[in-house]
mmCIF file of C-alpha atoms in Angstrom:
data_model
loop_
_atom_site.group_PDB
_atom_site.id
_atom_site.type_symbol
_atom_site.label_atom_id
_atom_site.label_comp_id
_atom_site.label_asym_id
_atom_site.label_seq_id
_atom_site.Cartn_x
_atom_site.Cartn_y
_atom_site.Cartn_z
ATOM 1 C CA MET T 1 16.349 -8.889 4.877
ATOM 2 C CA PRO T 2 13.079 -7.241 5.865
ATOM 3 C CA THR T 3 12.879 -4.146 8.039
ATOM 4 C CA GLU T 4 10.914 -4.674 11.235
ATOM 5 C CA LEU T 5 8.458 -1.796 11.543
ATOM 6 C CA PHE T 6 6.699 -3.124 14.648
ATOM 7 C CA ARG T 7 6.792 -6.091 17.003
ATOM 8 C CA HIS T 8 4.903 -6.701 20.198
ATOM 9 C CA GLY T 9 4.065 -10.142 21.510
ATOM 10 C CA ASP T 10 2.726 -12.256 18.649
ATOM 11 C CA HIS T 11 2.094 -9.353 16.275
ATOM 12 C CA ALA T 12 4.689 -8.002 13.809
ATOM 13 C CA CYS T 13 4.819 -5.768 10.742
ATOM 14 C CA LEU T 14 7.692 -6.269 8.282
ATOM 15 C CA MET T 15 8.701 -4.248 5.221
ATOM 16 C CA PHE T 16 10.649 -5.570 2.222
ATOM 17 C CA SER T 17 12.156 -2.553 0.445
ATOM 18 C CA ASP T 18 14.865 -3.891 -1.877
ATOM 19 C CA LEU T 19 13.344 -6.817 -3.802
ATOM 20 C CA CYS T 20 12.916 -4.967 -7.123
ATOM 21 C CA LYS T 21 16.522 -4.025 -7.921
ATOM 22 C CA GLU T 22 17.151 -6.860 -10.409
ATOM 23 C CA GLY T 23 17.984 -5.365 -13.813
ATOM 24 C CA GLY T 24 17.781 -1.826 -12.468
ATOM 25 C CA ASP T 25 14.769 -0.762 -14.566
ATOM 26 C CA ALA T 26 11.901 -1.385 -12.131
ATOM 27 C CA VAL T 27 10.681 1.316 -9.767
ATOM 28 C CA GLN T 28 11.570 0.744 -6.112
ATOM 29 C CA ALA T 29 8.568 -0.735 -4.308
ATOM 30 C CA ASN T 30 7.833 -1.913 -0.773
ATOM 31 C CA GLN T 31 5.978 -5.077 0.150
ATOM 32 C CA PHE T 32 4.543 -5.577 3.629
ATOM 33 C CA LEU T 33 3.961 -8.684 5.716
ATOM 34 C CA ILE T 34 1.653 -8.597 8.744
ATOM 35 C CA VAL T 35 2.187 -11.513 11.141
ATOM 36 C CA HIS T 36 -0.390 -12.275 13.811
ATOM 37 C CA ARG T 37 0.152 -15.471 15.809
ATOM 38 C CA HIS T 38 0.139 -18.273 13.226
ATOM 39 C CA THR T 39 -1.340 -16.389 10.282
ATOM 40 C CA GLY T 40 -1.000 -13.055 8.530
ATOM 41 C CA ALA T 41 -1.543 -10.852 5.507
ATOM 42 C CA ILE T 42 0.552 -9.532 2.646
ATOM 43 C CA ILE T 43 -0.031 -5.948 1.526
ATOM 44 C CA ASP T 44 0.772 -5.051 -2.107
ATOM 45 C CA PRO T 45 2.901 -8.130 -2.925
ATOM 46 C CA GLY T 46 4.249 -6.602 -6.133
ATOM 47 C CA GLY T 47 5.408 -8.304 -9.300
ATOM 48 C CA ASN T 48 7.521 -11.347 -10.043
ATOM 49 C CA LEU T 49 10.760 -9.567 -9.064
ATOM 50 C CA ALA T 50 9.575 -9.514 -5.449
ATOM 51 C CA TYR T 51 7.863 -12.888 -5.250
ATOM 52 C CA GLY T 52 10.677 -15.283 -4.285
ATOM 53 C CA GLU T 53 12.142 -13.416 -1.311
ATOM 54 C CA LEU T 54 8.725 -12.319 -0.059
ATOM 55 C CA TYR T 55 7.494 -15.921 -0.154
ATOM 56 C CA LEU T 56 10.571 -17.106 1.785
ATOM 57 C CA GLY T 57 10.162 -14.294 4.299
ATOM 58 C CA MET T 58 6.542 -15.240 4.917
ATOM 59 C CA SER T 59 7.426 -18.931 5.246
ATOM 60 C CA ARG T 60 9.764 -18.173 8.145
ATOM 61 C CA HIS T 61 6.734 -17.125 10.205
ATOM 62 C CA PHE T 62 3.964 -19.526 9.143
ATOM 63 C CA PRO T 63 3.296 -22.056 6.368
ATOM 64 C CA PRO T 64 1.841 -20.656 3.120
ATOM 65 C CA ASN T 65 -1.504 -22.391 3.640
ATOM 66 C CA ARG T 66 -1.994 -20.289 6.794
ATOM 67 C CA LEU T 67 -1.914 -16.923 4.973
ATOM 68 C CA SER T 68 -5.274 -15.238 5.571
ATOM 69 C CA ALA T 69 -5.271 -12.426 3.045
ATOM 70 C CA ILE T 70 -3.540 -10.728 0.152
ATOM 71 C CA LEU T 71 -4.388 -7.028 0.132
ATOM 72 C CA ALA T 72 -4.109 -4.893 -2.998
ATOM 73 C CA SER T 73 -4.421 -1.133 -2.656
ATOM 74 C CA HIS T 74 -5.234 -1.003 -6.390
ATOM 75 C CA ALA T 75 -4.487 -3.014 -9.527
ATOM 76 C CA ASP T 76 -1.199 -1.648 -10.900
ATOM 77 C CA PRO T 77 1.484 -4.193 -11.925
ATOM 78 C CA ASP T 78 3.870 -3.105 -9.149
ATOM 79 C CA ILE T 79 1.044 -3.864 -6.701
ATOM 80 C CA ILE T 80 -0.276 -7.257 -7.800
ATOM 81 C CA ALA T 81 1.380 -8.593 -10.990
ATOM 82 C CA SER T 82 2.589 -11.701 -9.113
ATOM 83 C CA LEU T 83 -1.000 -12.698 -8.262
ATOM 84 C CA ASP T 84 -0.931 -15.923 -10.289
ATOM 85 C CA ARG T 85 1.973 -17.265 -8.233
ATOM 86 C CA TRP T 86 0.385 -16.262 -4.924
ATOM 87 C CA MET T 87 -2.905 -17.911 -5.858
ATOM 88 C CA THR T 88 -0.972 -21.159 -6.406
ATOM 89 C CA ALA T 89 1.268 -20.923 -3.338
ATOM 90 C CA THR T 90 -1.370 -19.903 -0.770
ATOM 91 C CA PRO T 91 -4.497 -21.952 -1.525
ATOM 92 C CA ASP T 92 -6.629 -20.545 1.303
ATOM 93 C CA ALA T 93 -5.795 -16.834 1.090
ATOM 94 C CA LYS T 94 -8.401 -14.381 -0.184
ATOM 95 C CA LEU T 95 -7.507 -11.400 -2.331
ATOM 96 C CA TYR T 96 -9.041 -8.121 -1.128
ATOM 97 C CA VAL T 97 -9.266 -5.383 -3.749
ATOM 98 C CA SER T 98 -11.693 -2.630 -4.722
ATOM 99 C CA THR T 99 -14.928 -3.793 -6.329
ATOM 100 C CA LEU T 100 -13.859 -1.688 -9.323
ATOM 101 C CA TRP T 101 -10.893 -4.014 -9.918
ATOM 102 C CA GLU T 102 -12.214 -7.452 -8.965
ATOM 103 C CA ARG T 103 -12.963 -8.344 -12.618
ATOM 104 C CA PHE T 104 -9.662 -6.910 -13.849
ATOM 105 C CA VAL T 105 -7.106 -8.613 -11.582
ATOM 106 C CA PRO T 106 -7.968 -12.128 -12.894
ATOM 107 C CA HIS T 107 -6.124 -11.030 -16.078
ATOM 108 C CA PHE T 108 -2.904 -11.537 -14.102
ATOM 109 C CA CYS T 109 -3.767 -15.225 -13.597
ATOM 110 C CA LYS T 110 -4.395 -18.433 -15.478
ATOM 111 C CA PRO T 111 -8.112 -19.221 -16.014
ATOM 112 C CA GLY T 112 -9.902 -20.320 -12.859
ATOM 113 C CA LYS T 113 -7.125 -19.382 -10.418
ATOM 114 C CA THR T 114 -9.135 -16.613 -8.739
ATOM 115 C CA THR T 115 -12.572 -18.269 -8.772
ATOM 116 C CA GLY T 116 -14.220 -17.727 -5.390
ATOM 117 C CA ARG T 117 -11.117 -16.083 -3.936
ATOM 118 C CA ILE T 118 -11.582 -12.367 -4.660
ATOM 119 C CA VAL T 119 -13.343 -10.224 -2.073
ATOM 120 C CA GLY T 120 -14.445 -6.880 -3.499
ATOM 121 C CA ILE T 121 -14.005 -3.993 -1.047
ATOM 122 C CA PRO T 122 -16.932 -1.542 -1.226
ATOM 123 C CA ASP T 123 -16.184 2.146 -1.742
ATOM 124 C CA ARG T 124 -16.591 2.982 1.952
ATOM 125 C CA GLY T 125 -14.086 0.327 3.045
ATOM 126 C CA THR T 126 -14.392 -2.654 5.363
ATOM 127 C CA ARG T 127 -12.792 -4.661 8.189
ATOM 128 C CA ILE T 128 -10.553 -7.498 7.045
ATOM 129 C CA PRO T 129 -10.143 -10.414 9.492
ATOM 130 C CA ILE T 130 -6.595 -11.637 10.131
ATOM 131 C CA GLY T 131 -6.805 -14.498 12.625
ATOM 132 C CA THR T 132 -8.071 -13.008 15.898
ATOM 133 C CA THR T 133 -7.454 -9.406 14.805
ATOM 134 C CA HIS T 134 -8.379 -7.265 11.804
ATOM 135 C CA LEU T 135 -7.147 -4.544 9.488
ATOM 136 C CA LEU T 136 -9.202 -1.591 8.271
ATOM 137 C CA ALA T 137 -9.493 -0.917 4.539
ATOM 138 C CA LEU T 138 -9.765 2.882 4.346
ATOM 139 C CA PRO T 139 -11.081 4.747 1.288
ATOM 140 C CA ALA T 140 -8.244 6.379 -0.660
ATOM 141 C CA HIS T 141 -9.947 6.778 -4.035
ATOM 142 C CA PHE T 142 -8.120 8.810 -6.696
ATOM 143 C CA MET T 143 -4.838 8.663 -4.752
ATOM 144 C CA HIS T 144 -4.017 7.787 -7.453
ATOM 145 C CA ALA T 145 -6.371 5.023 -8.678
ATOM 146 C CA GLU T 146 -10.127 5.512 -8.923
ATOM 147 C CA GLY T 147 -10.661 2.392 -6.804
ATOM 148 C CA ASN T 148 -7.973 2.693 -4.139
ATOM 149 C CA PHE T 149 -7.602 1.660 -0.496
ATOM 150 C CA GLN T 150 -5.157 2.086 2.327
ATOM 151 C CA PHE T 151 -4.841 -0.428 5.155
ATOM 152 C CA TYR T 152 -4.673 0.506 8.827
ATOM 153 C CA ASP T 153 -3.408 -1.856 11.516
ATOM 154 C CA PRO T 154 -4.964 -0.891 14.888
ATOM 155 C CA ILE T 155 -2.375 -2.885 16.868
ATOM 156 C CA SER T 156 0.773 -1.290 15.409
ATOM 157 C CA ARG T 157 -1.054 1.962 14.514
ATOM 158 C CA ILE T 158 0.620 1.853 11.087
ATOM 159 C CA LEU T 159 -1.202 3.245 8.055
ATOM 160 C CA PHE T 160 -0.095 1.358 4.932
ATOM 161 C CA SER T 161 -0.754 4.202 2.536
ATOM 162 C CA GLY T 162 -0.085 2.865 -0.961
ATOM 163 C CA ASP T 163 0.938 5.699 -3.296
ATOM 164 C CA LEU T 164 0.362 8.446 -0.732
ATOM 165 C CA GLY T 165 3.473 9.517 1.153
ATOM 166 C CA VAL T 166 5.841 8.326 -1.583
ATOM 167 C CA SER T 167 9.450 9.483 -1.825
ATOM 168 C CA MET T 168 11.939 8.570 -4.549
ATOM 169 C CA LEU T 169 14.630 6.522 -2.770
ATOM 170 C CA ASN T 170 16.515 3.302 -3.393
ATOM 171 C CA GLY T 171 15.816 0.141 -1.397
ATOM 172 C CA ALA T 172 18.485 0.738 1.236
ATOM 173 C CA GLN T 173 17.395 4.340 1.785
ATOM 174 C CA ALA T 174 13.749 3.290 2.021
ATOM 175 C CA ALA T 175 14.572 1.089 5.022
ATOM 176 C CA ARG T 176 15.413 4.183 7.110
ATOM 177 C CA ALA T 177 12.388 6.027 8.471
ATOM 178 C CA ILE T 178 11.877 9.728 7.777
ATOM 179 C CA ARG T 179 11.300 11.712 10.987
ATOM 180 C CA SER T 180 10.870 15.200 9.554
ATOM 181 C CA LEU T 181 9.782 16.700 6.241
ATOM 182 C CA SER T 182 12.305 19.499 6.602
ATOM 183 C CA PRO T 183 13.885 19.171 4.138
ATOM 184 C CA MET T 184 11.280 17.548 1.889
ATOM 185 C CA PRO T 185 12.361 14.001 0.909
ATOM 186 C CA PRO T 186 13.581 13.535 -2.692
ATOM 187 C CA GLY T 187 10.792 13.363 -5.259
ATOM 188 C CA MET T 188 7.933 13.666 -2.764
ATOM 189 C CA GLU T 189 6.550 16.995 -3.945
ATOM 190 C CA ALA T 190 6.825 16.277 -7.683
ATOM 191 C CA PHE T 191 5.259 12.837 -7.259
ATOM 192 C CA HIS T 192 2.235 14.049 -5.321
ATOM 193 C CA ARG T 193 1.588 17.015 -7.596
ATOM 194 C CA ARG T 194 1.366 14.677 -10.581
ATOM 195 C CA TYR T 195 -0.092 11.417 -9.221
ATOM 196 C CA MET T 196 -2.709 12.726 -6.784
ATOM 197 C CA VAL T 197 -5.890 13.734 -8.614
ATOM 198 C CA SER T 198 -7.006 16.893 -6.793
ATOM 199 C CA ASN T 199 -6.730 18.856 -3.582
ATOM 200 C CA LYS T 200 -10.374 18.068 -2.770
ATOM 201 C CA ILE T 201 -9.477 14.373 -2.401
ATOM 202 C CA LEU T 202 -6.486 15.161 -0.194
ATOM 203 C CA ARG T 203 -8.591 17.357 2.101
ATOM 204 C CA LEU T 204 -11.167 14.586 2.527
ATOM 205 C CA TRP T 205 -8.386 12.100 3.276
ATOM 206 C CA ALA T 206 -6.742 14.370 5.856
ATOM 207 C CA ARG T 207 -10.048 14.869 7.649
ATOM 208 C CA MET T 208 -10.589 11.087 7.781
ATOM 209 C CA VAL T 209 -7.147 10.015 9.024
ATOM 210 C CA ARG T 210 -7.033 12.638 11.767
ATOM 211 C CA THR T 211 -9.666 10.533 13.539
ATOM 212 C CA LEU T 212 -7.152 7.659 13.881
ATOM 213 C CA PRO T 213 -4.083 7.293 16.115
ATOM 214 C CA ILE T 214 -1.272 6.928 13.560
ATOM 215 C CA ASP T 215 2.311 6.248 14.636
ATOM 216 C CA MET T 216 3.651 5.551 11.138
ATOM 217 C CA ILE T 217 2.694 6.091 7.503
ATOM 218 C CA ALA T 218 4.241 3.343 5.363
ATOM 219 C CA PRO T 219 3.959 4.039 1.609
ATOM 220 C CA GLN T 220 4.465 1.589 -1.229
ATOM 221 C CA HIS T 221 7.506 3.523 -2.525
ATOM 222 C CA GLY T 222 10.190 5.138 -0.401
ATOM 223 C CA ALA T 223 10.636 5.366 3.354
ATOM 224 C CA PRO T 224 8.064 5.243 6.165
ATOM 225 C CA LEU T 225 7.147 8.472 7.950
ATOM 226 C CA VAL T 226 7.331 8.501 11.750
ATOM 227 C CA GLY T 227 7.317 11.028 14.590
ATOM 228 C CA GLU T 228 6.591 14.612 13.621
ATOM 229 C CA ALA T 229 6.751 13.687 9.920
ATOM 230 C CA VAL T 230 3.318 12.025 10.196
ATOM 231 C CA GLU T 231 1.466 15.206 11.163
ATOM 232 C CA GLN T 232 3.666 17.317 8.895
ATOM 233 C CA PHE T 233 2.700 15.169 5.934
ATOM 234 C CA ILE T 234 -1.026 15.315 6.695
ATOM 235 C CA ASP T 235 -0.839 19.113 7.036
ATOM 236 C CA TRP T 236 1.163 19.433 3.813
ATOM 237 C CA VAL T 237 -1.053 17.382 1.519
ATOM 238 C CA GLU T 238 -4.190 18.986 2.924
ATOM 239 C CA THR T 239 -3.298 22.231 1.128
ATOM 240 C CA LEU T 240 -1.436 20.770 -1.880
ATOM 241 C CA ALA T 241 -2.556 21.762 -5.379
ATOM 242 C CA CYS T 242 -2.169 18.696 -7.590
ATOM 243 C CA GLY T 243 -3.475 16.708 -10.558
ATOM 244 C CA VAL T 244 -6.398 18.393 -12.294
ATOM 245 C CA ASP T 245 -5.818 21.537 -10.196
ATOM 246 C CA LEU T 246 -2.679 22.150 -12.265
ATOM 247 C CA MET T 247 -3.968 21.244 -15.727
ATOM 248 C CA ASP T 248 -4.842 23.922 -18.316
ATOM 249 C CA GLU T 249 -5.073 24.450 -22.084
ATOM 250 C CA SER T 250 -1.283 24.518 -22.426
ATOM 251 C CA ILE T 251 -1.287 20.763 -21.745
ATOM 252 C CA TYR T 252 -4.363 19.889 -23.788
ATOM 253 C CA THR T 253 -3.039 20.891 -27.215
ATOM 254 C CA VAL T 254 -2.463 18.925 -30.398
ATOM 255 C CA PRO T 255 1.288 18.145 -30.715
ATOM 256 C CA MET T 256 3.049 20.057 -33.475
#
């Protein structure tokens, strides 16, 4: 069953956190469904392990032909490997992805499936219409992909942050929001030190998101951050040394 992150009137945000446990080898990943009146959007629909239950969950709110958009923060398999099935099931939905990836994601599909249905997001982001409302695609390049976006919902004030804000939890644990970063959630520090490219990028991101009212940060892995954890996280990553900041000649050596 999905976790309801927000509901007010005819607008809802749902998170599916436990659809990738089959076989036990796949990394835990969240998929998000935005419902607005009689349409909606799916954020980072994932691979084939997540497809069936996510499709059924969406169908409880509106028919598949009413889906407005499929949003991909970047082009990793755990983000968009099920694209071929979604292109078949939702004939009117557009796929929004960075312009850097719009010629790569068709490799997930049979020939012709994506023709005329991919909208490349420019580096500075864009507004994405969802019925009578919209989502903001916010630049999140190099966190961790070179063409990367986060999606902000101005109604719920949720920032769907992709690989930023990740913690290493199972599906059941991911359904429970984190309200404080004291103590630091499992795996969060190690993940960000390795997967984020540099502190410069994190400082630019922190400066950008502080201009938005954010009630929740919902990452693609692990639990959402709410309450004081939101500002704590922004403050923490703003000063975090990571990625190329930590690399030196001890790593770049020929193996013995």
